[in-house]
């Protein structure tokens, strides 16, 4: 799907997803090449997302993205992500895409938003297996997050781009469980659920996130 305006690069409000924070689709990707293993700092904070499809282990980069990591860990430590779902699978072709999960605007679980940390500040990029925060305008991100399959550089900040060019706040990588992420990406989606950029991307049977905990 082509991007028609800079506004399409930021999150869109959708009533059908309970005003969830979302990411808009970038241009179609190039063919997938084998991805190198992500560089994981020794100081990374490991978190295990246990889903109904299996576990996903994250390494959160608190050194390069301290505010975004601290924000996510608030939800982890307060168990606010337990029982939510991966509800979106954005398939871009060639095995590239992203899965999105989180609170979908649940007012009982959302904490105050976090300041935006663009990739131009952190030095991180949306390569394969990146975890990043969904948002509307910069500085509105809360708990909804997404994981990339394949590199999606359009999600990085780009000062040369018109309009909202701040991209999304990458803050770590999946280090175990990308097989689970890929299965979720391939889950059947509803042809009618969702609105705007998200129509056709809502997972027909959302994948449950049972618990999210710091790794022991």
PDB file of C-alpha atoms in Angstrom:
ATOM      1  CA  UNK A   1       0.000   0.000   0.000  1.00  0.00           C
ATOM      2  CA  UNK A   2       1.504   3.351  -0.995  1.00  0.00           C
ATOM      3  CA  UNK A   3       1.895   6.151   1.508  1.00  0.00           C
ATOM      4  CA  UNK A   4      -0.173   9.092   0.220  1.00  0.00           C
ATOM      5  CA  UNK A   5       0.799  11.672   2.816  1.00  0.00           C
ATOM      6  CA  UNK A   6       3.284  12.106   5.673  1.00  0.00           C
ATOM      7  CA  UNK A   7       0.412  11.714   8.112  1.00  0.00           C
ATOM      8  CA  UNK A   8       0.030   8.111   6.997  1.00  0.00           C
ATOM      9  CA  UNK A   9       3.418   7.386   8.557  1.00  0.00           C
ATOM     10  CA  UNK A  10       2.111   8.049  12.068  1.00  0.00           C
ATOM     11  CA  UNK A  11      -0.437   6.196  14.144  1.00  0.00           C
ATOM     12  CA  UNK A  12      -4.105   6.271  13.155  1.00  0.00           C
ATOM     13  CA  UNK A  13      -7.133   6.266  15.466  1.00  0.00           C
ATOM     14  CA  UNK A  14      -9.464   3.306  14.904  1.00  0.00           C
ATOM     15  CA  UNK A  15     -12.737   2.811  16.709  1.00  0.00           C
ATOM     16  CA  UNK A  16     -12.826  -0.892  15.930  1.00  0.00           C
ATOM     17  CA  UNK A  17      -9.666  -1.458  17.987  1.00  0.00           C
ATOM     18  CA  UNK A  18     -10.815   0.536  21.001  1.00  0.00           C
ATOM     19  CA  UNK A  19      -8.618   3.507  20.044  1.00  0.00           C
ATOM     20  CA  UNK A  20      -5.446   1.422  20.127  1.00  0.00           C
ATOM     21  CA  UNK A  21      -2.176   3.045  19.217  1.00  0.00           C
ATOM     22  CA  UNK A  22      -1.125   1.733  15.835  1.00  0.00           C
ATOM     23  CA  UNK A  23       1.549   1.994  13.214  1.00  0.00           C
ATOM     24  CA  UNK A  24       0.738   2.774   9.604  1.00  0.00           C
ATOM     25  CA  UNK A  25       2.037   0.585   6.781  1.00  0.00           C
ATOM     26  CA  UNK A  26       5.299   1.554   5.078  1.00  0.00           C
ATOM     27  CA  UNK A  27       5.957   1.026   1.371  1.00  0.00           C
ATOM     28  CA  UNK A  28       6.358  -2.587   0.166  1.00  0.00           C
ATOM     29  CA  UNK A  29       9.719  -4.019   1.275  1.00  0.00           C
ATOM     30  CA  UNK A  30      12.568  -5.394  -0.792  1.00  0.00           C
ATOM     31  CA  UNK A  31      13.054  -9.169  -0.902  1.00  0.00           C
ATOM     32  CA  UNK A  32      14.114 -10.629   2.428  1.00  0.00           C
ATOM     33  CA  UNK A  33      17.790 -11.448   2.907  1.00  0.00           C
ATOM     34  CA  UNK A  34      19.112 -13.573   5.776  1.00  0.00           C
ATOM     35  CA  UNK A  35      19.245 -11.284   8.807  1.00  0.00           C
ATOM     36  CA  UNK A  36      22.308 -11.168  11.039  1.00  0.00           C
ATOM     37  CA  UNK A  37      21.755 -11.783  14.724  1.00  0.00           C
ATOM     38  CA  UNK A  38      20.945  -8.523  16.535  1.00  0.00           C
ATOM     39  CA  UNK A  39      23.657  -6.947  18.633  1.00  0.00           C
ATOM     40  CA  UNK A  40      22.552  -7.255  22.251  1.00  0.00           C
ATOM     41  CA  UNK A  41      24.287  -5.105  24.885  1.00  0.00           C
ATOM     42  CA  UNK A  42      25.547  -6.989  27.936  1.00  0.00           C
ATOM     43  CA  UNK A  43      23.436  -4.644  30.066  1.00  0.00           C
ATOM     44  CA  UNK A  44      20.185  -5.427  28.231  1.00  0.00           C
ATOM     45  CA  UNK A  45      17.167  -6.263  30.383  1.00  0.00           C
ATOM     46  CA  UNK A  46      15.658  -9.600  29.383  1.00  0.00           C
ATOM     47  CA  UNK A  47      11.902 -10.048  29.476  1.00  0.00           C
ATOM     48  CA  UNK A  48       9.888 -13.154  28.618  1.00  0.00           C
ATOM     49  CA  UNK A  49       6.535 -12.691  26.893  1.00  0.00           C
ATOM     50  CA  UNK A  50       4.663 -15.965  27.393  1.00  0.00           C
ATOM     51  CA  UNK A  51       1.950 -16.330  24.764  1.00  0.00           C
ATOM     52  CA  UNK A  52      -0.579 -19.032  23.998  1.00  0.00           C
ATOM     53  CA  UNK A  53       1.663 -19.874  21.000  1.00  0.00           C
ATOM     54  CA  UNK A  54       4.891 -20.063  23.001  1.00  0.00           C
ATOM     55  CA  UNK A  55       7.451 -17.791  24.699  1.00  0.00           C
ATOM     56  CA  UNK A  56       9.213 -14.768  23.185  1.00  0.00           C
ATOM     57  CA  UNK A  57      12.327 -13.472  24.934  1.00  0.00           C
ATOM     58  CA  UNK A  58      13.183  -9.789  24.564  1.00  0.00           C
ATOM     59  CA  UNK A  59      16.438  -7.970  25.261  1.00  0.00           C
ATOM     60  CA  UNK A  60      15.607  -4.349  26.076  1.00  0.00           C
ATOM     61  CA  UNK A  61      18.311  -1.760  25.438  1.00  0.00           C
ATOM     62  CA  UNK A  62      18.199   0.414  28.540  1.00  0.00           C
ATOM     63  CA  UNK A  63      21.463   2.140  27.621  1.00  0.00           C
ATOM     64  CA  UNK A  64      20.403   3.521  24.241  1.00  0.00           C
ATOM     65  CA  UNK A  65      16.636   3.813  24.851  1.00  0.00           C
ATOM     66  CA  UNK A  66      16.383   4.385  28.622  1.00  0.00           C
ATOM     67  CA  UNK A  67      13.020   6.154  28.734  1.00  0.00           C
ATOM     68  CA  UNK A  68      11.237   3.715  26.424  1.00  0.00           C
ATOM     69  CA  UNK A  69      12.701   0.708  28.230  1.00  0.00           C
ATOM     70  CA  UNK A  70      11.763   2.093  31.645  1.00  0.00           C
ATOM     71  CA  UNK A  71       8.233   2.752  30.400  1.00  0.00           C
ATOM     72  CA  UNK A  72       7.818  -0.838  29.155  1.00  0.00           C
ATOM     73  CA  UNK A  73       9.246  -2.236  32.401  1.00  0.00           C
ATOM     74  CA  UNK A  74       6.660  -0.272  34.405  1.00  0.00           C
ATOM     75  CA  UNK A  75       3.959  -2.271  32.644  1.00  0.00           C
ATOM     76  CA  UNK A  76       5.909  -5.507  33.098  1.00  0.00           C
ATOM     77  CA  UNK A  77       6.601  -5.035  36.812  1.00  0.00           C
ATOM     78  CA  UNK A  78       3.017  -4.000  37.524  1.00  0.00           C
ATOM     79  CA  UNK A  79       1.730  -6.986  35.492  1.00  0.00           C
ATOM     80  CA  UNK A  80      -0.371  -4.674  33.335  1.00  0.00           C
ATOM     81  CA  UNK A  81       0.364  -6.673  30.172  1.00  0.00           C
ATOM     82  CA  UNK A  82      -0.830  -9.990  31.580  1.00  0.00           C
ATOM     83  CA  UNK A  83      -3.893 -11.239  29.711  1.00  0.00           C
ATOM     84  CA  UNK A  84      -3.710  -8.848  26.750  1.00  0.00           C
ATOM     85  CA  UNK A  85      -3.248 -10.034  23.162  1.00  0.00           C
ATOM     86  CA  UNK A  86      -1.316  -9.765  19.959  1.00  0.00           C
ATOM     87  CA  UNK A  87      -4.204  -8.454  17.885  1.00  0.00           C
ATOM     88  CA  UNK A  88      -2.640  -7.233  14.636  1.00  0.00           C
ATOM     89  CA  UNK A  89      -0.548  -8.866  11.896  1.00  0.00           C
ATOM     90  CA  UNK A  90       0.607  -6.467   9.196  1.00  0.00           C
ATOM     91  CA  UNK A  91       1.849  -8.583   6.287  1.00  0.00           C
ATOM     92  CA  UNK A  92       3.976  -6.703   3.758  1.00  0.00           C
ATOM     93  CA  UNK A  93       4.923  -9.642   1.559  1.00  0.00           C
ATOM     94  CA  UNK A  94       8.160 -11.587   1.159  1.00  0.00           C
ATOM     95  CA  UNK A  95       7.863 -12.677   4.786  1.00  0.00           C
ATOM     96  CA  UNK A  96       8.195  -9.102   6.061  1.00  0.00           C
ATOM     97  CA  UNK A  97       5.746  -7.449   8.437  1.00  0.00           C
ATOM     98  CA  UNK A  98       5.027  -6.818  12.076  1.00  0.00           C
ATOM     99  CA  UNK A  99       2.824  -8.048  14.871  1.00  0.00           C
ATOM    100  CA  UNK A 100       1.272  -5.657  17.361  1.00  0.00           C
ATOM    101  CA  UNK A 101       0.000  -6.214  20.869  1.00  0.00           C
ATOM    102  CA  UNK A 102      -0.875  -4.337  24.006  1.00  0.00           C
ATOM    103  CA  UNK A 103      -3.693  -2.731  25.936  1.00  0.00           C
ATOM    104  CA  UNK A 104      -5.732  -1.309  23.031  1.00  0.00           C
ATOM    105  CA  UNK A 105      -6.562   1.801  25.008  1.00  0.00           C
ATOM    106  CA  UNK A 106      -7.776   0.054  28.203  1.00  0.00           C
ATOM    107  CA  UNK A 107      -8.175   3.038  30.584  1.00  0.00           C
ATOM    108  CA  UNK A 108      -7.820   0.818  33.657  1.00  0.00           C
ATOM    109  CA  UNK A 109      -4.308  -0.284  32.677  1.00  0.00           C
ATOM    110  CA  UNK A 110      -2.721   2.636  30.838  1.00  0.00           C
ATOM    111  CA  UNK A 111      -0.056   4.725  32.552  1.00  0.00           C
ATOM    112  CA  UNK A 112       0.993   8.261  31.528  1.00  0.00           C
ATOM    113  CA  UNK A 113       2.669   8.406  28.100  1.00  0.00           C
ATOM    114  CA  UNK A 114       6.433   8.355  27.666  1.00  0.00           C
ATOM    115  CA  UNK A 115       8.632  10.959  25.972  1.00  0.00           C
ATOM    116  CA  UNK A 116       9.525   9.959  22.429  1.00  0.00           C
ATOM    117  CA  UNK A 117      13.031   8.586  21.795  1.00  0.00           C
ATOM    118  CA  UNK A 118      13.538   8.644  18.009  1.00  0.00           C
ATOM    119  CA  UNK A 119      16.023   6.361  16.309  1.00  0.00           C
ATOM    120  CA  UNK A 120      18.117   9.418  15.397  1.00  0.00           C
ATOM    121  CA  UNK A 121      18.692   9.863  19.137  1.00  0.00           C
ATOM    122  CA  UNK A 122      19.093   6.219  20.204  1.00  0.00           C
ATOM    123  CA  UNK A 123      21.025   4.910  17.212  1.00  0.00           C
ATOM    124  CA  UNK A 124      18.703   1.904  17.044  1.00  0.00           C
ATOM    125  CA  UNK A 125      16.906   0.914  13.841  1.00  0.00           C
ATOM    126  CA  UNK A 126      13.897  -1.131  12.826  1.00  0.00           C
ATOM    127  CA  UNK A 127      15.780  -4.146  11.594  1.00  0.00           C
ATOM    128  CA  UNK A 128      14.626  -7.750  11.941  1.00  0.00           C
ATOM    129  CA  UNK A 129      13.242  -8.763  15.369  1.00  0.00           C
ATOM    130  CA  UNK A 130      13.019  -5.190  16.697  1.00  0.00           C
ATOM    131  CA  UNK A 131      10.561  -4.302  19.452  1.00  0.00           C
ATOM    132  CA  UNK A 132       9.208  -0.759  19.235  1.00  0.00           C
ATOM    133  CA  UNK A 133       6.385   1.366  20.669  1.00  0.00           C
ATOM    134  CA  UNK A 134       3.256   2.242  18.732  1.00  0.00           C
ATOM    135  CA  UNK A 135       2.062   5.832  18.963  1.00  0.00           C
ATOM    136  CA  UNK A 136      -0.069   8.642  17.639  1.00  0.00           C
ATOM    137  CA  UNK A 137       1.905  11.916  17.704  1.00  0.00           C
ATOM    138  CA  UNK A 138       5.378  11.877  19.270  1.00  0.00           C
ATOM    139  CA  UNK A 139       5.111  11.673  23.044  1.00  0.00           C
ATOM    140  CA  UNK A 140       1.789   9.777  23.125  1.00  0.00           C
ATOM    141  CA  UNK A 141       3.086   6.185  23.326  1.00  0.00           C
ATOM    142  CA  UNK A 142       1.967   4.102  26.286  1.00  0.00           C
ATOM    143  CA  UNK A 143       1.863   0.286  26.233  1.00  0.00           C
ATOM    144  CA  UNK A 144       1.021  -0.908  22.734  1.00  0.00           C
ATOM    145  CA  UNK A 145       4.103  -2.319  21.040  1.00  0.00           C
ATOM    146  CA  UNK A 146       5.100  -4.118  17.872  1.00  0.00           C
ATOM    147  CA  UNK A 147       7.757  -6.594  16.754  1.00  0.00           C
ATOM    148  CA  UNK A 148       9.179  -6.509  13.244  1.00  0.00           C
ATOM    149  CA  UNK A 149       9.815  -9.473  10.975  1.00  0.00           C
ATOM    150  CA  UNK A 150      12.460  -8.383   8.503  1.00  0.00           C
ATOM    151  CA  UNK A 151      13.881  -4.872   8.285  1.00  0.00           C
ATOM    152  CA  UNK A 152      11.358  -2.013   7.937  1.00  0.00           C
ATOM    153  CA  UNK A 153      13.541   1.113   7.752  1.00  0.00           C
ATOM    154  CA  UNK A 154      10.588   3.378   6.955  1.00  0.00           C
ATOM    155  CA  UNK A 155       9.678   3.138  10.637  1.00  0.00           C
ATOM    156  CA  UNK A 156      12.940   4.886  11.586  1.00  0.00           C
ATOM    157  CA  UNK A 157      13.067   8.651  12.094  1.00  0.00           C
ATOM    158  CA  UNK A 158      14.033  10.588   8.978  1.00  0.00           C
ATOM    159  CA  UNK A 159      14.632  14.357   9.339  1.00  0.00           C
ATOM    160  CA  UNK A 160      14.468  14.721   5.546  1.00  0.00           C
ATOM    161  CA  UNK A 161      10.907  13.449   5.386  1.00  0.00           C
ATOM    162  CA  UNK A 162       8.060  15.981   5.414  1.00  0.00           C
ATOM    163  CA  UNK A 163       5.513  16.133   8.214  1.00  0.00           C
ATOM    164  CA  UNK A 164       5.815  13.788  11.185  1.00  0.00           C
ATOM    165  CA  UNK A 165       9.269  12.384  10.546  1.00  0.00           C
ATOM    166  CA  UNK A 166      10.103  11.193  14.058  1.00  0.00           C
ATOM    167  CA  UNK A 167       9.480   7.506  13.379  1.00  0.00           C
ATOM    168  CA  UNK A 168       8.876   5.021  16.161  1.00  0.00           C
ATOM    169  CA  UNK A 169      10.855   4.304  19.333  1.00  0.00           C
ATOM    170  CA  UNK A 170      12.790   1.072  18.908  1.00  0.00           C
ATOM    171  CA  UNK A 171      14.062  -0.218  22.242  1.00  0.00           C
ATOM    172  CA  UNK A 172      15.328  -3.771  21.890  1.00  0.00           C
ATOM    173  CA  UNK A 173      15.231  -7.067  20.043  1.00  0.00           C
ATOM    174  CA  UNK A 174      13.758 -10.531  20.222  1.00  0.00           C
ATOM    175  CA  UNK A 175      16.599 -12.908  21.151  1.00  0.00           C
ATOM    176  CA  UNK A 176      14.546 -16.104  21.395  1.00  0.00           C
ATOM    177  CA  UNK A 177      11.162 -17.014  19.963  1.00  0.00           C
ATOM    178  CA  UNK A 178      11.168 -15.455  16.503  1.00  0.00           C
ATOM    179  CA  UNK A 179       9.535 -18.697  15.343  1.00  0.00           C
ATOM    180  CA  UNK A 180       6.591 -17.718  17.562  1.00  0.00           C
ATOM    181  CA  UNK A 181       6.580 -14.183  16.138  1.00  0.00           C
ATOM    182  CA  UNK A 182       6.526 -15.523  12.584  1.00  0.00           C
ATOM    183  CA  UNK A 183       3.640 -17.874  13.385  1.00  0.00           C
ATOM    184  CA  UNK A 184       1.652 -14.972  14.776  1.00  0.00           C
ATOM    185  CA  UNK A 185       2.433 -12.900  11.683  1.00  0.00           C
ATOM    186  CA  UNK A 186       0.997 -15.690   9.528  1.00  0.00           C
ATOM    187  CA  UNK A 187      -2.182 -16.003  11.620  1.00  0.00           C
ATOM    188  CA  UNK A 188      -5.426 -15.548   9.651  1.00  0.00           C
ATOM    189  CA  UNK A 189      -6.778 -12.013   9.727  1.00  0.00           C
ATOM    190  CA  UNK A 190     -10.330 -10.731   9.405  1.00  0.00           C
ATOM    191  CA  UNK A 191     -11.083  -9.134   6.026  1.00  0.00           C
ATOM    192  CA  UNK A 192     -13.517  -6.687   7.615  1.00  0.00           C
ATOM    193  CA  UNK A 193     -12.226  -5.896  11.128  1.00  0.00           C
ATOM    194  CA  UNK A 194     -10.245  -2.725  11.685  1.00  0.00           C
ATOM    195  CA  UNK A 195     -10.492   0.635   9.979  1.00  0.00           C
ATOM    196  CA  UNK A 196      -8.329   2.733   7.730  1.00  0.00           C
ATOM    197  CA  UNK A 197      -4.791   1.389   7.414  1.00  0.00           C
ATOM    198  CA  UNK A 198      -5.592  -1.446   9.804  1.00  0.00           C
ATOM    199  CA  UNK A 199      -8.525  -2.931   7.899  1.00  0.00           C
ATOM    200  CA  UNK A 200      -7.747  -6.529   7.068  1.00  0.00           C
ATOM    201  CA  UNK A 201      -4.840  -6.650   9.535  1.00  0.00           C
ATOM    202  CA  UNK A 202      -6.704  -7.605  12.712  1.00  0.00           C
ATOM    203  CA  UNK A 203      -6.000 -11.190  13.753  1.00  0.00           C
ATOM    204  CA  UNK A 204      -9.203 -13.210  13.562  1.00  0.00           C
ATOM    205  CA  UNK A 205      -8.372 -15.118  16.766  1.00  0.00           C
ATOM    206  CA  UNK A 206      -6.015 -12.817  18.712  1.00  0.00           C
ATOM    207  CA  UNK A 207      -3.068 -14.563  20.337  1.00  0.00           C
ATOM    208  CA  UNK A 208      -3.183 -14.314  24.122  1.00  0.00           C
ATOM    209  CA  UNK A 209      -0.284 -12.885  26.089  1.00  0.00           C
ATOM    210  CA  UNK A 210      -0.461 -14.880  29.286  1.00  0.00           C
ATOM    211  CA  UNK A 211       2.300 -13.179  31.274  1.00  0.00           C
ATOM    212  CA  UNK A 212       5.148 -10.733  30.730  1.00  0.00           C
ATOM    213  CA  UNK A 213       7.986 -11.040  33.243  1.00  0.00           C
ATOM    214  CA  UNK A 214      11.623 -10.124  33.660  1.00  0.00           C
ATOM    215  CA  UNK A 215      13.738 -13.183  32.929  1.00  0.00           C
ATOM    216  CA  UNK A 216      15.225 -14.849  36.007  1.00  0.00           C
TER     217      UNK A 216
END
